[in-house]
Amino acid sequence: MKRTFHHLIVSRLILIVAIFLTFAACSGQSEETSEGQEGASSGDNYSNMQPESADNDSIVQVIATYNPTENRHLFEISNDEIFSGWTTFRFSNASPSDHFFLIFKAPEEAIAAADAANEPLLDHWYNSVTAPFQEEYNPYVIGDIEYGEFVDNLVASIIEKGPWFFDPGAPAMGGPGFTSAGKTSETTVNLTTGQYIVECYVKDENEIFHSYIGMLEHLTVTDEESEKSEPQDEYYAEYFIN
């Protein structure tokens, strides 16, 4: 049983690592690609971008920003406490890099561990998952260790600091996908009551994940239900419902 559990942990982590590295692979050309797209701004003009106004309380505005002085990629979220049910996240990228907005649900075990460590949940997530990933990734990316050793080191570090990440796990709940500089995207997700963490795993030119340098935030979903209805695919609705 112990061996099987370890195998499941390693399998889950390899999948996560693959996702991280896939996201990271797109980051090297982010500024060049974004500047070449129609409608994107360049230089300081990104900071002038403003999100579209929300038409109801079920839309959460998220702006991606960058502080070059402190090298901090950040999310600015209009409301960090939202209703349960269907919520639309409108993601405006006001920075010169590609970003995305991925939502994880924190298990009760993570909340209890944060309380036991006398840490806010966001800090506990950072210390237990975000920081270990970057710290164990560093020797791999510079060639000091092989991929297998990187995975083994990462598994050991997270099991020590945040075992809840593997068991029972922190499921990904979706969110806006890759969004180029100067662009806006949105998606609608169904979130149940609980605590959530949002991150961006794109890397900068120095092989640093954006979540490690600021792009990590905490959302609370309350018991009160959203009035937003489940979205319908327009093609499906037109040809299979009407």
mmCIF file of C-alpha atoms in Angstrom:
data_model
loop_
_atom_site.group_PDB
_atom_site.id
_atom_site.type_symbol
_atom_site.label_atom_id
_atom_site.label_comp_id
_atom_site.label_asym_id
_atom_site.label_seq_id
_atom_site.Cartn_x
_atom_site.Cartn_y
_atom_site.Cartn_z
ATOM 1 C CA MET A 1 0.000 0.000 0.000
ATOM 2 C CA LYS A 2 2.816 2.386 0.891
ATOM 3 C CA ARG A 3 4.541 1.719 -2.435
ATOM 4 C CA THR A 4 1.291 2.246 -4.334
ATOM 5 C CA PHE A 5 0.678 5.542 -2.521
ATOM 6 C CA HIS A 6 4.206 6.698 -3.368
ATOM 7 C CA HIS A 7 3.637 5.719 -7.006
ATOM 8 C CA LEU A 8 0.444 7.783 -7.099
ATOM 9 C CA ILE A 9 2.251 10.747 -5.580
ATOM 10 C CA VAL A 10 5.085 10.557 -8.105
ATOM 11 C CA SER A 11 2.624 10.146 -10.998
ATOM 12 C CA ARG A 12 0.640 13.176 -9.871
ATOM 13 C CA LEU A 13 3.771 15.249 -9.445
ATOM 14 C CA ILE A 14 5.197 14.281 -12.834
ATOM 15 C CA LEU A 15 1.933 15.431 -14.386
ATOM 16 C CA ILE A 16 2.130 18.711 -12.470
ATOM 17 C CA VAL A 17 5.776 19.190 -13.455
ATOM 18 C CA ALA A 18 4.913 18.532 -17.098
ATOM 19 C CA ILE A 19 2.143 21.145 -16.918
ATOM 20 C CA PHE A 20 4.487 23.645 -15.259
ATOM 21 C CA LEU A 21 7.195 23.125 -17.866
ATOM 22 C CA THR A 22 4.680 23.340 -20.706
ATOM 23 C CA PHE A 23 3.459 26.657 -19.359
ATOM 24 C CA ALA A 24 7.046 27.774 -18.870
ATOM 25 C CA ALA A 25 8.041 26.902 -22.424
ATOM 26 C CA CYS A 26 5.789 29.642 -23.753
ATOM 27 C CA SER A 27 7.284 32.368 -21.586
ATOM 28 C CA GLY A 28 10.590 32.935 -23.359
ATOM 29 C CA GLN A 29 8.938 34.677 -26.327
ATOM 30 C CA SER A 30 6.116 36.314 -24.408
ATOM 31 C CA GLU A 31 7.145 39.915 -24.872
ATOM 32 C CA GLU A 32 8.053 39.543 -28.545
ATOM 33 C CA THR A 33 4.874 37.602 -29.345
ATOM 34 C CA SER A 34 2.617 39.942 -27.419
ATOM 35 C CA GLU A 35 4.056 43.069 -28.981
ATOM 36 C CA GLY A 36 3.536 41.625 -32.428
ATOM 37 C CA GLN A 37 -0.188 41.035 -31.993
ATOM 38 C CA GLU A 38 -2.751 43.491 -33.242
ATOM 39 C CA GLY A 39 -4.205 45.563 -30.450
ATOM 40 C CA ALA A 40 -1.377 44.922 -27.992
ATOM 41 C CA SER A 41 0.526 47.839 -26.541
ATOM 42 C CA SER A 42 4.241 48.130 -25.861
ATOM 43 C CA GLY A 43 6.408 49.528 -23.095
ATOM 44 C CA ASP A 44 4.704 51.554 -20.390
ATOM 45 C CA ASN A 45 1.455 51.695 -22.372
ATOM 46 C CA TYR A 46 0.462 48.344 -20.859
ATOM 47 C CA SER A 47 -0.091 50.060 -17.524
ATOM 48 C CA ASN A 48 -2.790 52.271 -19.079
ATOM 49 C CA MET A 49 -4.997 49.299 -19.858
ATOM 50 C CA GLN A 50 -8.266 49.185 -17.950
ATOM 51 C CA PRO A 51 -10.671 46.236 -17.643
ATOM 52 C CA GLU A 52 -14.148 46.476 -19.095
ATOM 53 C CA SER A 53 -16.867 47.368 -16.630
ATOM 54 C CA ALA A 54 -18.681 44.430 -15.060
ATOM 55 C CA ASP A 55 -22.396 44.145 -15.712
ATOM 56 C CA ASN A 56 -23.253 42.174 -12.560
ATOM 57 C CA ASP A 57 -21.848 40.866 -9.297
ATOM 58 C CA SER A 58 -21.025 37.503 -10.886
ATOM 59 C CA ILE A 59 -18.094 38.967 -12.836
ATOM 60 C CA VAL A 60 -14.749 39.225 -11.065
ATOM 61 C CA GLN A 61 -12.226 41.558 -12.641
ATOM 62 C CA VAL A 62 -8.594 40.403 -12.586
ATOM 63 C CA ILE A 63 -5.696 42.547 -13.855
ATOM 64 C CA ALA A 64 -2.175 41.205 -14.390
ATOM 65 C CA THR A 65 0.460 43.836 -13.623
ATOM 66 C CA TYR A 66 4.250 43.993 -13.430
ATOM 67 C CA ASN A 67 6.484 46.032 -11.115
ATOM 68 C CA PRO A 68 9.894 46.191 -12.855
ATOM 69 C CA THR A 69 11.597 47.873 -9.913
ATOM 70 C CA GLU A 70 10.879 44.938 -7.609
ATOM 71 C CA ASN A 71 10.519 42.322 -10.392
ATOM 72 C CA ARG A 72 7.052 41.401 -9.158
ATOM 73 C CA HIS A 73 4.282 39.927 -11.308
ATOM 74 C CA LEU A 74 0.940 40.495 -9.585
ATOM 75 C CA PHE A 75 -2.792 39.861 -9.783
ATOM 76 C CA GLU A 76 -5.145 42.698 -8.903
ATOM 77 C CA ILE A 77 -8.521 41.102 -8.108
ATOM 78 C CA SER A 78 -11.666 43.200 -7.790
ATOM 79 C CA ASN A 79 -13.178 40.945 -5.128
ATOM 80 C CA ASP A 80 -11.381 38.253 -3.136
ATOM 81 C CA GLU A 81 -14.655 37.036 -1.586
ATOM 82 C CA ILE A 82 -17.252 35.751 -4.033
ATOM 83 C CA PHE A 83 -20.537 33.841 -4.073
ATOM 84 C CA SER A 84 -20.651 30.106 -4.693
ATOM 85 C CA GLY A 85 -21.938 28.827 -8.009
ATOM 86 C CA TRP A 86 -21.191 30.200 -11.466
ATOM 87 C CA THR A 87 -18.746 33.111 -11.591
ATOM 88 C CA THR A 88 -17.107 34.762 -14.591
ATOM 89 C CA PHE A 89 -13.477 35.838 -14.271
ATOM 90 C CA ARG A 90 -12.540 38.600 -16.710
ATOM 91 C CA PHE A 91 -8.754 38.646 -17.000
ATOM 92 C CA SER A 92 -7.040 41.768 -18.379
ATOM 93 C CA ASN A 93 -3.308 41.521 -19.000
ATOM 94 C CA ALA A 94 -1.808 44.957 -18.347
ATOM 95 C CA SER A 95 1.770 43.652 -18.289
ATOM 96 C CA PRO A 96 4.337 42.981 -21.055
ATOM 97 C CA SER A 97 4.297 39.182 -20.493
ATOM 98 C CA ASP A 98 1.928 36.309 -21.186
ATOM 99 C CA HIS A 99 -0.062 35.125 -18.153
ATOM 100 C CA PHE A 100 -2.900 32.868 -17.142
ATOM 101 C CA PHE A 101 -5.107 32.551 -14.051
ATOM 102 C CA LEU A 102 -5.430 29.030 -12.639
ATOM 103 C CA ILE A 103 -7.705 28.300 -9.667
ATOM 104 C CA PHE A 104 -6.988 25.552 -7.107
ATOM 105 C CA LYS A 105 -9.306 24.524 -4.288
ATOM 106 C CA ALA A 106 -7.450 24.186 -0.990
ATOM 107 C CA PRO A 107 -8.459 21.035 0.915
ATOM 108 C CA GLU A 108 -9.549 21.251 4.543
ATOM 109 C CA GLU A 109 -6.245 19.608 5.480
ATOM 110 C CA ALA A 110 -4.352 22.577 4.027
ATOM 111 C CA ILE A 111 -6.477 25.027 5.993
ATOM 112 C CA ALA A 112 -5.920 23.048 9.199
ATOM 113 C CA ALA A 113 -2.162 22.850 8.529
ATOM 114 C CA ALA A 114 -2.006 26.607 7.963
ATOM 115 C CA ASP A 115 -3.829 27.197 11.254
ATOM 116 C CA ALA A 116 -1.486 24.812 13.073
ATOM 117 C CA ALA A 117 1.528 26.654 11.626
ATOM 118 C CA ASN A 118 -0.040 29.997 12.581
ATOM 119 C CA GLU A 119 0.204 31.105 8.958
ATOM 120 C CA PRO A 120 -2.340 32.649 6.601
ATOM 121 C CA LEU A 121 -3.432 30.061 4.036
ATOM 122 C CA LEU A 122 -1.732 31.977 1.212
ATOM 123 C CA ASP A 123 1.599 32.013 3.058
ATOM 124 C CA HIS A 124 1.271 28.345 3.934
ATOM 125 C CA TRP A 125 0.614 27.434 0.281
ATOM 126 C CA TYR A 126 3.615 29.501 -0.816
ATOM 127 C CA ASN A 127 5.916 27.924 1.774
ATOM 128 C CA SER A 128 4.612 24.381 1.209
ATOM 129 C CA VAL A 129 4.222 24.235 -2.585
ATOM 130 C CA THR A 130 5.287 27.347 -4.500
ATOM 131 C CA ALA A 131 8.683 27.914 -2.883
ATOM 132 C CA PRO A 132 9.718 24.219 -2.865
ATOM 133 C CA PHE A 133 8.902 23.919 -6.559
ATOM 134 C CA GLN A 134 11.109 26.884 -7.463
ATOM 135 C CA GLU A 135 13.882 25.907 -5.069
ATOM 136 C CA GLU A 136 14.034 22.306 -6.303
ATOM 137 C CA TYR A 137 13.724 23.446 -9.922
ATOM 138 C CA ASN A 138 16.738 25.777 -9.732
ATOM 139 C CA PRO A 139 19.489 23.098 -9.692
ATOM 140 C CA TYR A 140 17.697 21.188 -12.443
ATOM 141 C CA VAL A 141 17.396 24.121 -14.832
ATOM 142 C CA ILE A 142 21.099 25.003 -14.512
ATOM 143 C CA GLY A 143 22.073 21.387 -15.182
ATOM 144 C CA ASP A 144 23.354 20.349 -11.747
ATOM 145 C CA ILE A 145 20.859 17.467 -11.450
ATOM 146 C CA GLU A 146 18.870 15.254 -13.798
ATOM 147 C CA TYR A 147 15.097 15.359 -14.218
ATOM 148 C CA GLY A 148 14.506 12.234 -12.116
ATOM 149 C CA GLU A 149 16.444 13.640 -9.186
ATOM 150 C CA PHE A 150 14.522 16.889 -9.484
ATOM 151 C CA VAL A 151 11.210 15.020 -9.258
ATOM 152 C CA ASP A 152 12.413 12.938 -6.286
ATOM 153 C CA ASN A 153 13.627 16.037 -4.463
ATOM 154 C CA LEU A 154 10.388 17.865 -5.139
ATOM 155 C CA VAL A 155 8.238 14.965 -3.952
ATOM 156 C CA ALA A 156 10.228 14.735 -0.720
ATOM 157 C CA SER A 157 10.065 18.484 -0.104
ATOM 158 C CA ILE A 158 6.311 18.788 -0.636
ATOM 159 C CA ILE A 159 5.561 15.641 1.382
ATOM 160 C CA GLU A 160 7.506 17.209 4.228
ATOM 161 C CA LYS A 161 5.999 20.689 3.997
ATOM 162 C CA GLY A 162 2.556 20.234 2.405
ATOM 163 C CA PRO A 163 1.504 16.570 2.263
ATOM 164 C CA TRP A 164 -2.114 17.655 1.743
ATOM 165 C CA PHE A 165 -1.144 18.731 -1.788
ATOM 166 C CA PHE A 166 -0.970 15.032 -2.706
ATOM 167 C CA ASP A 167 -3.431 13.557 -0.228
ATOM 168 C CA PRO A 168 -6.267 14.418 -0.489
ATOM 169 C CA GLY A 169 -5.002 16.810 -3.166
ATOM 170 C CA ALA A 170 -5.780 20.339 -4.312
ATOM 171 C CA PRO A 171 -7.915 20.051 -7.472
ATOM 172 C CA ALA A 172 -7.542 22.581 -10.283
ATOM 173 C CA MET A 173 -10.871 24.268 -11.028
ATOM 174 C CA GLY A 174 -10.082 26.070 -14.282
ATOM 175 C CA GLY A 175 -9.706 29.768 -15.006
ATOM 176 C CA PRO A 176 -8.735 32.080 -17.894
ATOM 177 C CA GLY A 177 -6.068 30.556 -20.137
ATOM 178 C CA PHE A 178 -2.979 32.110 -21.706
ATOM 179 C CA THR A 179 -3.607 35.802 -22.303
ATOM 180 C CA SER A 180 -1.156 37.969 -24.217
ATOM 181 C CA ALA A 181 -0.064 41.441 -23.160
ATOM 182 C CA GLY A 182 -2.723 44.047 -23.748
ATOM 183 C CA LYS A 183 -5.432 41.418 -24.206
ATOM 184 C CA THR A 184 -8.495 40.416 -22.158
ATOM 185 C CA SER A 185 -9.943 36.932 -21.762
ATOM 186 C CA GLU A 186 -12.652 35.488 -19.594
ATOM 187 C CA THR A 187 -14.100 32.197 -18.473
ATOM 188 C CA THR A 188 -16.984 31.080 -16.268
ATOM 189 C CA VAL A 189 -16.449 28.418 -13.597
ATOM 190 C CA ASN A 190 -18.619 26.768 -10.959
ATOM 191 C CA LEU A 191 -17.051 27.048 -7.498
ATOM 192 C CA THR A 192 -18.374 25.522 -4.302
ATOM 193 C CA THR A 193 -17.984 27.051 -0.857
ATOM 194 C CA GLY A 194 -14.393 26.972 0.348
ATOM 195 C CA GLN A 195 -10.912 28.465 0.099
ATOM 196 C CA TYR A 196 -9.060 28.804 -3.203
ATOM 197 C CA ILE A 197 -5.594 29.755 -4.396
ATOM 198 C CA VAL A 198 -4.936 31.315 -7.820
ATOM 199 C CA GLU A 199 -1.555 31.183 -9.530
ATOM 200 C CA CYS A 200 0.352 31.818 -12.742
ATOM 201 C CA TYR A 201 3.092 29.316 -13.637
ATOM 202 C CA VAL A 202 4.584 31.112 -16.614
ATOM 203 C CA LYS A 203 8.328 31.715 -16.142
ATOM 204 C CA ASP A 204 10.290 34.886 -16.678
ATOM 205 C CA GLU A 205 13.520 35.091 -18.672
ATOM 206 C CA ASN A 206 15.487 34.082 -15.555
ATOM 207 C CA GLU A 207 13.608 30.785 -15.140
ATOM 208 C CA ILE A 208 11.572 32.124 -12.208
ATOM 209 C CA PHE A 209 7.922 31.136 -12.008
ATOM 210 C CA HIS A 210 5.560 34.113 -11.744
ATOM 211 C CA SER A 211 3.827 32.503 -8.760
ATOM 212 C CA TYR A 212 7.145 32.627 -6.891
ATOM 213 C CA ILE A 213 7.470 36.376 -7.389
ATOM 214 C CA GLY A 214 4.006 37.572 -6.523
ATOM 215 C CA MET A 215 1.400 36.037 -8.843
ATOM 216 C CA LEU A 216 -0.322 34.086 -6.087
ATOM 217 C CA GLU A 217 -3.596 35.101 -4.451
ATOM 218 C CA HIS A 218 -6.298 33.770 -2.120
ATOM 219 C CA LEU A 219 -10.044 33.639 -2.877
ATOM 220 C CA THR A 220 -12.876 32.837 -0.475
ATOM 221 C CA VAL A 221 -16.119 31.402 -1.853
ATOM 222 C CA THR A 222 -19.035 31.955 0.517
ATOM 223 C CA ASP A 223 -22.217 29.988 1.205
ATOM 224 C CA GLU A 224 -24.320 32.626 -0.543
ATOM 225 C CA GLU A 225 -25.156 31.508 -4.069
ATOM 226 C CA SER A 226 -24.502 33.453 -7.251
ATOM 227 C CA GLU A 227 -27.486 34.380 -9.407
ATOM 228 C CA LYS A 228 -25.542 33.648 -12.583
ATOM 229 C CA SER A 229 -26.927 30.716 -14.585
ATOM 230 C CA GLU A 230 -24.888 27.943 -16.142
ATOM 231 C CA PRO A 231 -23.382 29.139 -19.445
ATOM 232 C CA GLN A 232 -24.578 27.481 -22.631
ATOM 233 C CA ASP A 233 -22.529 26.718 -25.695
ATOM 234 C CA GLU A 234 -24.091 28.836 -28.452
ATOM 235 C CA TYR A 235 -23.653 26.180 -31.153
ATOM 236 C CA TYR A 236 -25.042 23.435 -28.906
ATOM 237 C CA ALA A 237 -27.975 25.603 -27.825
ATOM 238 C CA GLU A 238 -28.868 26.568 -31.397
ATOM 239 C CA TYR A 239 -28.689 23.099 -32.966
ATOM 240 C CA PHE A 240 -29.522 20.695 -30.149
ATOM 241 C CA ILE A 241 -31.823 22.569 -27.740
ATOM 242 C CA ASN A 242 -33.845 25.086 -29.763
#
